PDB file of C-alpha atoms in Angstrom:
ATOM      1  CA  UNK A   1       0.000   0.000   0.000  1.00 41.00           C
ATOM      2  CA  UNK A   2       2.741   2.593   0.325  1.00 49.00           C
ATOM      3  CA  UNK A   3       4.369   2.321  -2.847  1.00 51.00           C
ATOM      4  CA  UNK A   4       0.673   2.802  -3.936  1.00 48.00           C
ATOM      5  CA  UNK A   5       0.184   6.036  -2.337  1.00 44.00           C
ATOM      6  CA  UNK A   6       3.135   7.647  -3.670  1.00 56.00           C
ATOM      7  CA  UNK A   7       1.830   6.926  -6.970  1.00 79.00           C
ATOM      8  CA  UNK A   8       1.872  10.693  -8.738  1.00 89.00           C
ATOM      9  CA  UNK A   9       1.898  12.168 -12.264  1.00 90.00           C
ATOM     10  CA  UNK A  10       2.481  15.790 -13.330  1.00 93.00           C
ATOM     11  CA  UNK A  11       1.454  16.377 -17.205  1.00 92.00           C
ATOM     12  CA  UNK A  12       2.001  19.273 -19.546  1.00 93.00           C
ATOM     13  CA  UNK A  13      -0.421  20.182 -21.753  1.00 90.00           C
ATOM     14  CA  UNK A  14      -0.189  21.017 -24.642  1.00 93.00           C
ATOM     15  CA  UNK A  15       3.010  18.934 -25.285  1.00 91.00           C
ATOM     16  CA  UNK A  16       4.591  21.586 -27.350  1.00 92.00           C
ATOM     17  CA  UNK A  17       5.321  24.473 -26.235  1.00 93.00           C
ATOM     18  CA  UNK A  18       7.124  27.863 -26.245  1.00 93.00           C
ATOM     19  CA  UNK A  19       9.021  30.245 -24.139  1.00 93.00           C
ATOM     20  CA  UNK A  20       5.703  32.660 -23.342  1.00 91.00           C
ATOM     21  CA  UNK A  21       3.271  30.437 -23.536  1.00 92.00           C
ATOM     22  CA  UNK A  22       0.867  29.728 -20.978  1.00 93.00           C
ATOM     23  CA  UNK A  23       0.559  26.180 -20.282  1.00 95.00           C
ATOM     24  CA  UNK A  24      -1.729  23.489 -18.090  1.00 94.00           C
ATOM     25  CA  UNK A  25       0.047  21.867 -15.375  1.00 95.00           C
ATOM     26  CA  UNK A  26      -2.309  18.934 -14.669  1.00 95.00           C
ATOM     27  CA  UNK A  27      -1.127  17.184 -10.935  1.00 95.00           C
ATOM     28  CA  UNK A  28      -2.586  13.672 -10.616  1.00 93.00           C
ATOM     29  CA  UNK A  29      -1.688  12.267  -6.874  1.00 92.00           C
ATOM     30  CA  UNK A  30      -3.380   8.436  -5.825  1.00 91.00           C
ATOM     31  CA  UNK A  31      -4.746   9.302  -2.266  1.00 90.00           C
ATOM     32  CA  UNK A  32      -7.535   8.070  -0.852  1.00 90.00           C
ATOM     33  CA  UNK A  33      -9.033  11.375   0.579  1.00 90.00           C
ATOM     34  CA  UNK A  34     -10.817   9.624   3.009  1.00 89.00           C
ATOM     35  CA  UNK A  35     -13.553  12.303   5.001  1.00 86.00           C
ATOM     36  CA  UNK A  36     -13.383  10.382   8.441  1.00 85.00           C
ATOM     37  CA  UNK A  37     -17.359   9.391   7.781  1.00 84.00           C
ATOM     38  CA  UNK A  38     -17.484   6.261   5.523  1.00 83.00           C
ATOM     39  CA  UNK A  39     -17.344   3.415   7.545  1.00 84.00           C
ATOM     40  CA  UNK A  40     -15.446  -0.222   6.500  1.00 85.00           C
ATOM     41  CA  UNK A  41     -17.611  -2.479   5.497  1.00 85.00           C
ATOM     42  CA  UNK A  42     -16.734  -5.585   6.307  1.00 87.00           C
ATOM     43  CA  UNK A  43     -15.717  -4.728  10.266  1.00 88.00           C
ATOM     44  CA  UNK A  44     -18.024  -2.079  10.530  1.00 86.00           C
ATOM     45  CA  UNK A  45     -15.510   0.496  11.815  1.00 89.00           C
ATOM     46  CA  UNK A  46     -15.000   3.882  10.958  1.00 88.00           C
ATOM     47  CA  UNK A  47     -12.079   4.901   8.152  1.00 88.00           C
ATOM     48  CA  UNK A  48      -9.951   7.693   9.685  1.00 89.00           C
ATOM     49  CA  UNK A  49      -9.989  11.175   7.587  1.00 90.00           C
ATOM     50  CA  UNK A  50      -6.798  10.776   5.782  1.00 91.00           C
ATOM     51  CA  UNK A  51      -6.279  13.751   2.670  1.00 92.00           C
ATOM     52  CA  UNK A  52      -4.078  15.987   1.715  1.00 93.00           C
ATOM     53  CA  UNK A  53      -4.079  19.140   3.013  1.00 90.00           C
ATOM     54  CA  UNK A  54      -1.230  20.752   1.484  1.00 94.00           C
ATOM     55  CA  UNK A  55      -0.102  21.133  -2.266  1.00 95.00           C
ATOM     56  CA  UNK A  56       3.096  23.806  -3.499  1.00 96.00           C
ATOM     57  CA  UNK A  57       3.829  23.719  -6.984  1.00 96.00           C
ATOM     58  CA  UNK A  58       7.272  25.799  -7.344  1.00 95.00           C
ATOM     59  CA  UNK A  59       9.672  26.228 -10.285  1.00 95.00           C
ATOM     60  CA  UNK A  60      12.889  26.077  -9.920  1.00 94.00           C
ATOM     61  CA  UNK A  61      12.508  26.252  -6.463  1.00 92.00           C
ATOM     62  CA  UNK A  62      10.183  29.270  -6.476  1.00 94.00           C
ATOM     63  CA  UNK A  63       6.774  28.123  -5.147  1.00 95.00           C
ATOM     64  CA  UNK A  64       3.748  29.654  -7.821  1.00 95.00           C
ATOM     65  CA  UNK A  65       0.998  28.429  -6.737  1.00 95.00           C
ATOM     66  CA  UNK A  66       0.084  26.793  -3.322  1.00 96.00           C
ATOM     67  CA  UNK A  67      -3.016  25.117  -2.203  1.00 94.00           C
ATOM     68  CA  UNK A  68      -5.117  24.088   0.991  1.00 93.00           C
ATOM     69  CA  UNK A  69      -7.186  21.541   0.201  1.00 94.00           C
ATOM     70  CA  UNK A  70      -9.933  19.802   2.598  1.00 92.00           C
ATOM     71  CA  UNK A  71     -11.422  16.228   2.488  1.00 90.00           C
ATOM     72  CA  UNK A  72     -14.171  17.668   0.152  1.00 91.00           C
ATOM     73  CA  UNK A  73     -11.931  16.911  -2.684  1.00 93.00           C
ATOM     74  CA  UNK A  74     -12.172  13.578  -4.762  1.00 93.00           C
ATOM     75  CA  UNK A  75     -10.270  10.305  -4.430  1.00 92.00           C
ATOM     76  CA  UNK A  76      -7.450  10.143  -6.652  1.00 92.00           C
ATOM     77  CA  UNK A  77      -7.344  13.982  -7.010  1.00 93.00           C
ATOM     78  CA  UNK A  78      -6.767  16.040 -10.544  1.00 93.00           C
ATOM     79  CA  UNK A  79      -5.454  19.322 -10.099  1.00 96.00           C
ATOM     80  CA  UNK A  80      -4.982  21.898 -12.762  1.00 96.00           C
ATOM     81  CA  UNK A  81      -3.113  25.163 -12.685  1.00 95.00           C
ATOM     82  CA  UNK A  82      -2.165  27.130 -15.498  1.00 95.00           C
ATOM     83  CA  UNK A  83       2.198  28.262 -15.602  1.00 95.00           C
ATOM     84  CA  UNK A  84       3.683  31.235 -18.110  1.00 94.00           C
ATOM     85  CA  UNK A  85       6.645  29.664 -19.147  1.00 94.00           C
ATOM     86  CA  UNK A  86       9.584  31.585 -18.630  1.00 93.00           C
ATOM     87  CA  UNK A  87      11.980  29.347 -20.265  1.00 92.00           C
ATOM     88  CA  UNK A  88      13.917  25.759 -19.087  1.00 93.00           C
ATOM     89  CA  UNK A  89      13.077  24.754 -15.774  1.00 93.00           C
ATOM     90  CA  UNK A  90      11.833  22.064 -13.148  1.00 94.00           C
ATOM     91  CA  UNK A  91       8.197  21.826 -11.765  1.00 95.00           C
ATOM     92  CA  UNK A  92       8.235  20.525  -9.039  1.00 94.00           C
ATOM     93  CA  UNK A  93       4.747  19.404  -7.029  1.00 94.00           C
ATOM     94  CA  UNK A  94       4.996  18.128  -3.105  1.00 94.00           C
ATOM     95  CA  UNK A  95       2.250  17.617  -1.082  1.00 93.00           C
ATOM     96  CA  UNK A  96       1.512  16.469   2.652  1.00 94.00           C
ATOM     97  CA  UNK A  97      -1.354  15.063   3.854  1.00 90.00           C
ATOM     98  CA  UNK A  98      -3.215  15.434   7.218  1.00 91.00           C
ATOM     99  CA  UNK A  99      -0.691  12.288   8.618  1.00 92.00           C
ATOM    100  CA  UNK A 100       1.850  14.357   7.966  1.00 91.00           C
ATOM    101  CA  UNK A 101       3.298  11.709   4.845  1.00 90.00           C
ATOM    102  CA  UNK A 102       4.944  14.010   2.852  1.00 91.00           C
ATOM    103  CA  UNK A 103       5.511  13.558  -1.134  1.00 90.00           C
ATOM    104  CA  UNK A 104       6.993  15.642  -4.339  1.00 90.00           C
ATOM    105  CA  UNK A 105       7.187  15.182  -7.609  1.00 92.00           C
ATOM    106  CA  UNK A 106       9.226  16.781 -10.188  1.00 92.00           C
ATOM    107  CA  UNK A 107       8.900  17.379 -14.247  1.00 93.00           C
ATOM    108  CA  UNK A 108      11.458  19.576 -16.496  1.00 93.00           C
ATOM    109  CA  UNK A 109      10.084  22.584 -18.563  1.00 92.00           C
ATOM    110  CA  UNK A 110      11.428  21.923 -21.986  1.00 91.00           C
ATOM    111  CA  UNK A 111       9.949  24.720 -24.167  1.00 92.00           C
ATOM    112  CA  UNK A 112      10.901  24.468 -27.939  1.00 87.00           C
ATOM    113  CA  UNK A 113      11.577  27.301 -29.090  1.00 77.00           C
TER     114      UNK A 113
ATOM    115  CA  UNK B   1     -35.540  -3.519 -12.481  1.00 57.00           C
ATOM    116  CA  UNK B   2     -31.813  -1.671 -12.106  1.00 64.00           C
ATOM    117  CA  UNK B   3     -33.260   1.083 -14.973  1.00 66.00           C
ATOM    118  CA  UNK B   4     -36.725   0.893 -13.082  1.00 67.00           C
ATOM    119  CA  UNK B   5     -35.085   2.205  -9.617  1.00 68.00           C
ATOM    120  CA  UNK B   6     -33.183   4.510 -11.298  1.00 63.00           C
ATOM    121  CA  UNK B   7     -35.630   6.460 -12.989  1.00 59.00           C
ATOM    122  CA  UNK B   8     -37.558   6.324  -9.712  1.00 64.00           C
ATOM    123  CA  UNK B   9     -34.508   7.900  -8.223  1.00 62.00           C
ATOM    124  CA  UNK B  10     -33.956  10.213 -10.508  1.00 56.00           C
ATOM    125  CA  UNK B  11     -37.789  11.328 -10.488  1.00 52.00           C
ATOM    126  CA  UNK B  12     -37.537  11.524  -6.688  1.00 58.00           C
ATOM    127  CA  UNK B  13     -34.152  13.814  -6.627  1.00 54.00           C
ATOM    128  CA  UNK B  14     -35.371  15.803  -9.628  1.00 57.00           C
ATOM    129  CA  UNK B  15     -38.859  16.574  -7.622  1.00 55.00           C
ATOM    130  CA  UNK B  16     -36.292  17.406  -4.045  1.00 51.00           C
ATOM    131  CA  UNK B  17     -34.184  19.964  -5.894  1.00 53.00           C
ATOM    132  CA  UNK B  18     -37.381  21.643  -7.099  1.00 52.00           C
ATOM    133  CA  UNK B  19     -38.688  21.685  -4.026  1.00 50.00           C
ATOM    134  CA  UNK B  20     -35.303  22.731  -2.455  1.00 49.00           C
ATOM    135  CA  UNK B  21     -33.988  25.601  -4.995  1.00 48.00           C
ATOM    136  CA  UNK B  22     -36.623  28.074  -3.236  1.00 47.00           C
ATOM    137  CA  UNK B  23     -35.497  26.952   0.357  1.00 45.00           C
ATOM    138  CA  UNK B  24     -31.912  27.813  -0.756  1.00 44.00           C
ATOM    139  CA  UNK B  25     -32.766  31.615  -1.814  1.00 46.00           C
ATOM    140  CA  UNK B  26     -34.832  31.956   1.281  1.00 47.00           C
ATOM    141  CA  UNK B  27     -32.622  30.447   3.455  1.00 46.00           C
ATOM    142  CA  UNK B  28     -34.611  28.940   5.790  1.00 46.00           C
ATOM    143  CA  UNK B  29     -34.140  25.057   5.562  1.00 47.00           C
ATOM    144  CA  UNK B  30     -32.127  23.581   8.220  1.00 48.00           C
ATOM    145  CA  UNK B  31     -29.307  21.263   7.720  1.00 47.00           C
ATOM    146  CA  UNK B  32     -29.907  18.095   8.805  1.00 47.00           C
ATOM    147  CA  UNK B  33     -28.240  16.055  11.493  1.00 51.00           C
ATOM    148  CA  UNK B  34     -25.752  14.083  10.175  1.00 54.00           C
ATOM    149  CA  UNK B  35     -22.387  13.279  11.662  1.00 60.00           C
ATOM    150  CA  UNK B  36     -19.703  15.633  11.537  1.00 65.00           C
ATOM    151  CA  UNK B  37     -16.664  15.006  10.038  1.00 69.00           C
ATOM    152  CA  UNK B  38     -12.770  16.204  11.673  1.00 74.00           C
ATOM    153  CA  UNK B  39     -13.213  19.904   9.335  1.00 83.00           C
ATOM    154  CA  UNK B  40     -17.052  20.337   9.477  1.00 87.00           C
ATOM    155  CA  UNK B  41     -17.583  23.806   8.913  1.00 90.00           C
ATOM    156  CA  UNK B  42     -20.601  26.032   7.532  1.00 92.00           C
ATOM    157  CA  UNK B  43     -20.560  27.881   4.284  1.00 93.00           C
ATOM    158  CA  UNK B  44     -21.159  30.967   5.701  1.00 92.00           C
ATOM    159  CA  UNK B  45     -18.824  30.525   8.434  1.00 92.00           C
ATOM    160  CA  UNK B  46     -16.079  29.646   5.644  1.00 93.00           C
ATOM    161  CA  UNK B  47     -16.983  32.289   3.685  1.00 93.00           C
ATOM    162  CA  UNK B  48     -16.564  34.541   6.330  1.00 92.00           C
ATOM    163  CA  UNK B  49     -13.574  33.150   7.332  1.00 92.00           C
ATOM    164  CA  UNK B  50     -12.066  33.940   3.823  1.00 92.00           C
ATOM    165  CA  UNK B  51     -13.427  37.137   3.310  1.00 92.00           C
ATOM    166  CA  UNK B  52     -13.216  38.686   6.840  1.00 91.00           C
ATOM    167  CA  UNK B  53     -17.018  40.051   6.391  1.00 89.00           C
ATOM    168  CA  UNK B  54     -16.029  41.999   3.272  1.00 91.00           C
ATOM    169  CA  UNK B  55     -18.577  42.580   0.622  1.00 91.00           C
ATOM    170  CA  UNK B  56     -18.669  39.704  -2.283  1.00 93.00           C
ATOM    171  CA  UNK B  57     -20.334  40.551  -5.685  1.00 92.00           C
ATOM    172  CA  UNK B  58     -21.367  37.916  -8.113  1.00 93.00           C
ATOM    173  CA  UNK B  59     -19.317  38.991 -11.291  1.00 93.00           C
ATOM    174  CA  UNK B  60     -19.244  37.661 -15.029  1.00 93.00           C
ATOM    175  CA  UNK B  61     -15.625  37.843 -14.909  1.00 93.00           C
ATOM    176  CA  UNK B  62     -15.503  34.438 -13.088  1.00 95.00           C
ATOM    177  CA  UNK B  63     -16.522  31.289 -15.086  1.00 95.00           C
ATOM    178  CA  UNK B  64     -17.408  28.849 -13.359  1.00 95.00           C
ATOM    179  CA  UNK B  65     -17.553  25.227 -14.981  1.00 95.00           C
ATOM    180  CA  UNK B  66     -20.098  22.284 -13.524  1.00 95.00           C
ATOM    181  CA  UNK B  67     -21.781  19.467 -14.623  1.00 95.00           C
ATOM    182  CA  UNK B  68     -25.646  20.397 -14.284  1.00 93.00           C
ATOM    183  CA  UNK B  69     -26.528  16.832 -13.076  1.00 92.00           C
ATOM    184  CA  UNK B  70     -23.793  15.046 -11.579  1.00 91.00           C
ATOM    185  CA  UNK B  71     -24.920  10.795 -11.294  1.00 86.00           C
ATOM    186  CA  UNK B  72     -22.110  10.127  -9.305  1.00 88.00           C
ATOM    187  CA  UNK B  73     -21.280  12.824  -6.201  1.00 89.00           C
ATOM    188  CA  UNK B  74     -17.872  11.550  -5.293  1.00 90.00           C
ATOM    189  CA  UNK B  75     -16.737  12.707  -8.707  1.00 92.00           C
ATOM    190  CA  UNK B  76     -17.716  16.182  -9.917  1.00 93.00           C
ATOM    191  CA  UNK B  77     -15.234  18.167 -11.815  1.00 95.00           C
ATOM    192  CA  UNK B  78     -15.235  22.014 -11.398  1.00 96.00           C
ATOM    193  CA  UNK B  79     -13.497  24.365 -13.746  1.00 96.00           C
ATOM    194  CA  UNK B  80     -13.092  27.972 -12.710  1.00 96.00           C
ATOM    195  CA  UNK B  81     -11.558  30.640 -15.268  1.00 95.00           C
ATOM    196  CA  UNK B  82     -11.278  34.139 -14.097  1.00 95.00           C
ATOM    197  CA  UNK B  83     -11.040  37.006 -16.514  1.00 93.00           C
ATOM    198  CA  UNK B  84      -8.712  39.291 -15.436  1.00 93.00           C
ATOM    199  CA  UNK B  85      -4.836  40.125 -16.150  1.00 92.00           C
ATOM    200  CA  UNK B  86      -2.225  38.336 -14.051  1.00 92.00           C
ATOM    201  CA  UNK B  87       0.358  41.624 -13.874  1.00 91.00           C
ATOM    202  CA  UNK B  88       2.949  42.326 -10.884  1.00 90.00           C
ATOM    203  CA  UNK B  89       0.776  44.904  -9.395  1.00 91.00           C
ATOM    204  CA  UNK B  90      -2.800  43.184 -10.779  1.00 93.00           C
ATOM    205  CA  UNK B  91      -3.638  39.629 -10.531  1.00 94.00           C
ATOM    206  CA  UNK B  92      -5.803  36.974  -9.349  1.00 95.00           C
ATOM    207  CA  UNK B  93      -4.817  36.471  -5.977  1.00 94.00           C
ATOM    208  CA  UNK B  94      -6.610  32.956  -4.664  1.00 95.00           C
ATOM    209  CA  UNK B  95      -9.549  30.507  -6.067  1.00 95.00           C
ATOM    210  CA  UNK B  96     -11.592  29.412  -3.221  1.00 96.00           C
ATOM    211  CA  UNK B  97     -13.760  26.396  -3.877  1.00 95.00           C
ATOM    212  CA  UNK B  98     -16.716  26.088  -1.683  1.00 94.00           C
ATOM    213  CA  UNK B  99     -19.810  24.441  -1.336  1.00 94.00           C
ATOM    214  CA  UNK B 100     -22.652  25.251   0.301  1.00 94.00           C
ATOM    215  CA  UNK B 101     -24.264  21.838   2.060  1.00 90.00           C
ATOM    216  CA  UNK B 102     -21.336  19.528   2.340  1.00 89.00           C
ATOM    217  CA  UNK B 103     -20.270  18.751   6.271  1.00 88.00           C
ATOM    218  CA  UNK B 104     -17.356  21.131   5.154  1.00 90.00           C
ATOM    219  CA  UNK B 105     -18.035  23.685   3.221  1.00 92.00           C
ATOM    220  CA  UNK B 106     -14.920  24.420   2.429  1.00 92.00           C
ATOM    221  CA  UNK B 107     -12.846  21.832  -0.728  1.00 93.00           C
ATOM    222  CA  UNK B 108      -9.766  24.457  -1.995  1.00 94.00           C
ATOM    223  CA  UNK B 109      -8.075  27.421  -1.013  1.00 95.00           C
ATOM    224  CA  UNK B 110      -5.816  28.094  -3.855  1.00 96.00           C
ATOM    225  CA  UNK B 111      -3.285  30.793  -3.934  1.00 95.00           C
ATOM    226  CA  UNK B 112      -2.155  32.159  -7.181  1.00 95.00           C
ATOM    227  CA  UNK B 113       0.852  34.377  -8.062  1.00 94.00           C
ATOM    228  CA  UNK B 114       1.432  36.523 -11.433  1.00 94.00           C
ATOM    229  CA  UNK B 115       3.696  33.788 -12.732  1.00 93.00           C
ATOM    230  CA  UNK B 116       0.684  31.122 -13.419  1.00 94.00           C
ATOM    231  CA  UNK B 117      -0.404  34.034 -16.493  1.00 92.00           C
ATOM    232  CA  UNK B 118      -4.222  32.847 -16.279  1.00 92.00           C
ATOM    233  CA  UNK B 119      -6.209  33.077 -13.358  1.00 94.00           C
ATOM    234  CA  UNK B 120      -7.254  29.166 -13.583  1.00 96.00           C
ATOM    235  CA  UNK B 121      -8.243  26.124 -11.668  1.00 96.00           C
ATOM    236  CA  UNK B 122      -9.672  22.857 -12.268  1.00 96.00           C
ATOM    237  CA  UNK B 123     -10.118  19.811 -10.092  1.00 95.00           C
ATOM    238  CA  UNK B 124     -12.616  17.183  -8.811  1.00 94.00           C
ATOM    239  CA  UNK B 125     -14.787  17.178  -5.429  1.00 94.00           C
ATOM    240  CA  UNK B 126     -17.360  15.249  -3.538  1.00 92.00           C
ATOM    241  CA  UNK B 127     -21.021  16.549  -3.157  1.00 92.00           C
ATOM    242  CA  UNK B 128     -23.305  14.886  -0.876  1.00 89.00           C
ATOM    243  CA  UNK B 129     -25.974  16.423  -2.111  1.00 90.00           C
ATOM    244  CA  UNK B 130     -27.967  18.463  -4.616  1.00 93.00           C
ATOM    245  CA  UNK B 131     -26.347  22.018  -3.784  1.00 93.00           C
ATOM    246  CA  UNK B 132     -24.740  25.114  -4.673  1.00 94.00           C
ATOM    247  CA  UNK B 133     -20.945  24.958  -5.862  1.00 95.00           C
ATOM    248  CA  UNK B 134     -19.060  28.499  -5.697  1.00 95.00           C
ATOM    249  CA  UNK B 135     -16.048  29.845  -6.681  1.00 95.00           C
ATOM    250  CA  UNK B 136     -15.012  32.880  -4.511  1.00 95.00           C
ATOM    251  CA  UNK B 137     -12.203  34.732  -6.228  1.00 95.00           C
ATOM    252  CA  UNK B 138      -9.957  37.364  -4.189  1.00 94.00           C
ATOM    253  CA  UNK B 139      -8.062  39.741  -6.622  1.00 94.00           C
ATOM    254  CA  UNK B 140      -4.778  41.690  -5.738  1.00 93.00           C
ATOM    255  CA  UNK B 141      -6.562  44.985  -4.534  1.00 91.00           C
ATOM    256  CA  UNK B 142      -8.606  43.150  -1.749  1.00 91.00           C
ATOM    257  CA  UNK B 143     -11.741  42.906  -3.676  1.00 93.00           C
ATOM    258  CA  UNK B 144     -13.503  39.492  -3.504  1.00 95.00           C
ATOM    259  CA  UNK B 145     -16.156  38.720  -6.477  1.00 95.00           C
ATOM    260  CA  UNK B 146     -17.682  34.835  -7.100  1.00 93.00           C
ATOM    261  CA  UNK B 147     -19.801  32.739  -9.238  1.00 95.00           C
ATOM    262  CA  UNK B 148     -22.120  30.005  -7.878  1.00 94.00           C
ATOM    263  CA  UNK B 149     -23.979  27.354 -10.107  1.00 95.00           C
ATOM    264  CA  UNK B 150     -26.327  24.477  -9.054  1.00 95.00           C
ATOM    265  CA  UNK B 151     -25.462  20.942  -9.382  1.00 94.00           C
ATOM    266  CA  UNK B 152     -28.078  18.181  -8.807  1.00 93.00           C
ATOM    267  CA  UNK B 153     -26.312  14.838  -7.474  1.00 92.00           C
ATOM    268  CA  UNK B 154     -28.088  11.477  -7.755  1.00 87.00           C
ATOM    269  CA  UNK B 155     -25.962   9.559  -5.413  1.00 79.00           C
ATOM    270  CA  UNK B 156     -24.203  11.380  -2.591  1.00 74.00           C
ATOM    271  CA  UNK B 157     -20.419  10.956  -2.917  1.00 68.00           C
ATOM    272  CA  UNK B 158     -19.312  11.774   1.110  1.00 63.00           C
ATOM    273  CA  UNK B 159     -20.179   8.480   2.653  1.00 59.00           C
TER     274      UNK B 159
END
């Protein structure tokens, strides 16, 4: 199950593009927001609220956007910020969730210019 | 007899959100009791909490994007696009995704900075039920403006 959760993906879209252009940066993180309300069915317990509550998405080290996100967001999340690209670079996405598990993800800017 | 029950479903949440929509603009209904979850907080206590009891104007500059009927309300994408310029001195300064009957009212706070060039965001939430999803948008100068659309759920997504 941990190897699972670290499962992330951080796509560019559209695939080509140039120094100037503004451009989707699409975060995909497996997490399985749980609220804290659903209960297990088979032992009848209640699943403890486990989502992430954090997201930075920097370049180059400089953070552009950053989030707070609650438990109202969907499993397996999709995020999707838009990025003027200012020229080669790394995106890089981490996230924490309320357990304190703490993840990033990275992607190089390659514009083609 | 699965397509039988869910047009009888559908009838019966169809006939609720008619019956609700007038509630909402009055503002009288009371939430029910259901149990609260770690977060639960109001939508007007998380609206206040973002705006600090400032003024917020529906505006045309922010489109917001949501299915009308949503079948499934663990899965309901919202896309919000703000029309404005994203300069040093002028920009979008945070997306705020709320909605107004989930446990918590509250599902992003997103903070924006000149270098994302569009004032954009698009994700996923959970609705439990047939309700109001808005986007309050704070710009640069301290002025807060939103957009709010309905979105009928058939099947609660928040368990």
């Amino acid at each position: 199950m941990p190897a699972e959760a670290r499962k992330s993906m951080i796509k560019i879209k559209p695939k080509k593009y140039k120094t100037g252009d503004i451009v989707k940066v699409d975060f995909i993180v497996i997490h399985p927001m749980d609220t804290g309300l659903k209960k297990d069915k088979k032992t009848g317990e209640v699943i403890p609220a486990k989502y992430i509550d954090s997201i930075t998405f920097k370049l180059d080290g400089k953070p552009f956007t950053t989030m707070k996100v609650w438990e109202t967001v969907s499993t397996n999340p999709y995020f999707s910020v838009n990025l003027k690209v200012p020229g080669k670079g790394k995106i890089t996405v981490e996230y924490t969730d309320n357990t304190g598990e703490k993840n990033s993800k990275s992607k190089k800017l390659k514009p083609k210019d | 007899m699965k397509r039988r029950n869910f047009l009888k479903n559908l009838c019966a949440v169809s006939a609720l959100a008619t019956v609700a929509t007038p509630s909402i603009v009055m503002g009288k209904d009371e939430p029910k009791q259901k149990p609260k979850g770690v977060n639960a907080m109001s939508y007007d206590a998380a609206l206040n909490a973002i705006t600090g009891g400032k003024p917020v104007a529906d505006s045309p500059k922010v489109s917001l994007t949501v299915p009308e009927i949503a079948e499934n309300g663990a899965v309901v994408p919202v896309k919000v696009n703000v029309d404005h310029p994203m300069e040093e001195n002028n920009y979008v300064k945070a997306i705020h995704i709320l909605t107004t009957k989930n446990g918590n009212a509250r599902a992003a706070d997103v903070m924006l900075t000149p270098m994302n060039g569009k004032g954009y965001f698009a994700t996923r939430i959970k609705l439990g039920s047939t309700q109001d999803v808005v986007a309050v948008v704070e710009l640069s100068d301290g002025t807060f403006i939103k957009a709010s659309k309905p979105v009928k759920v058939t099947i609660g997504g928040c368990g």
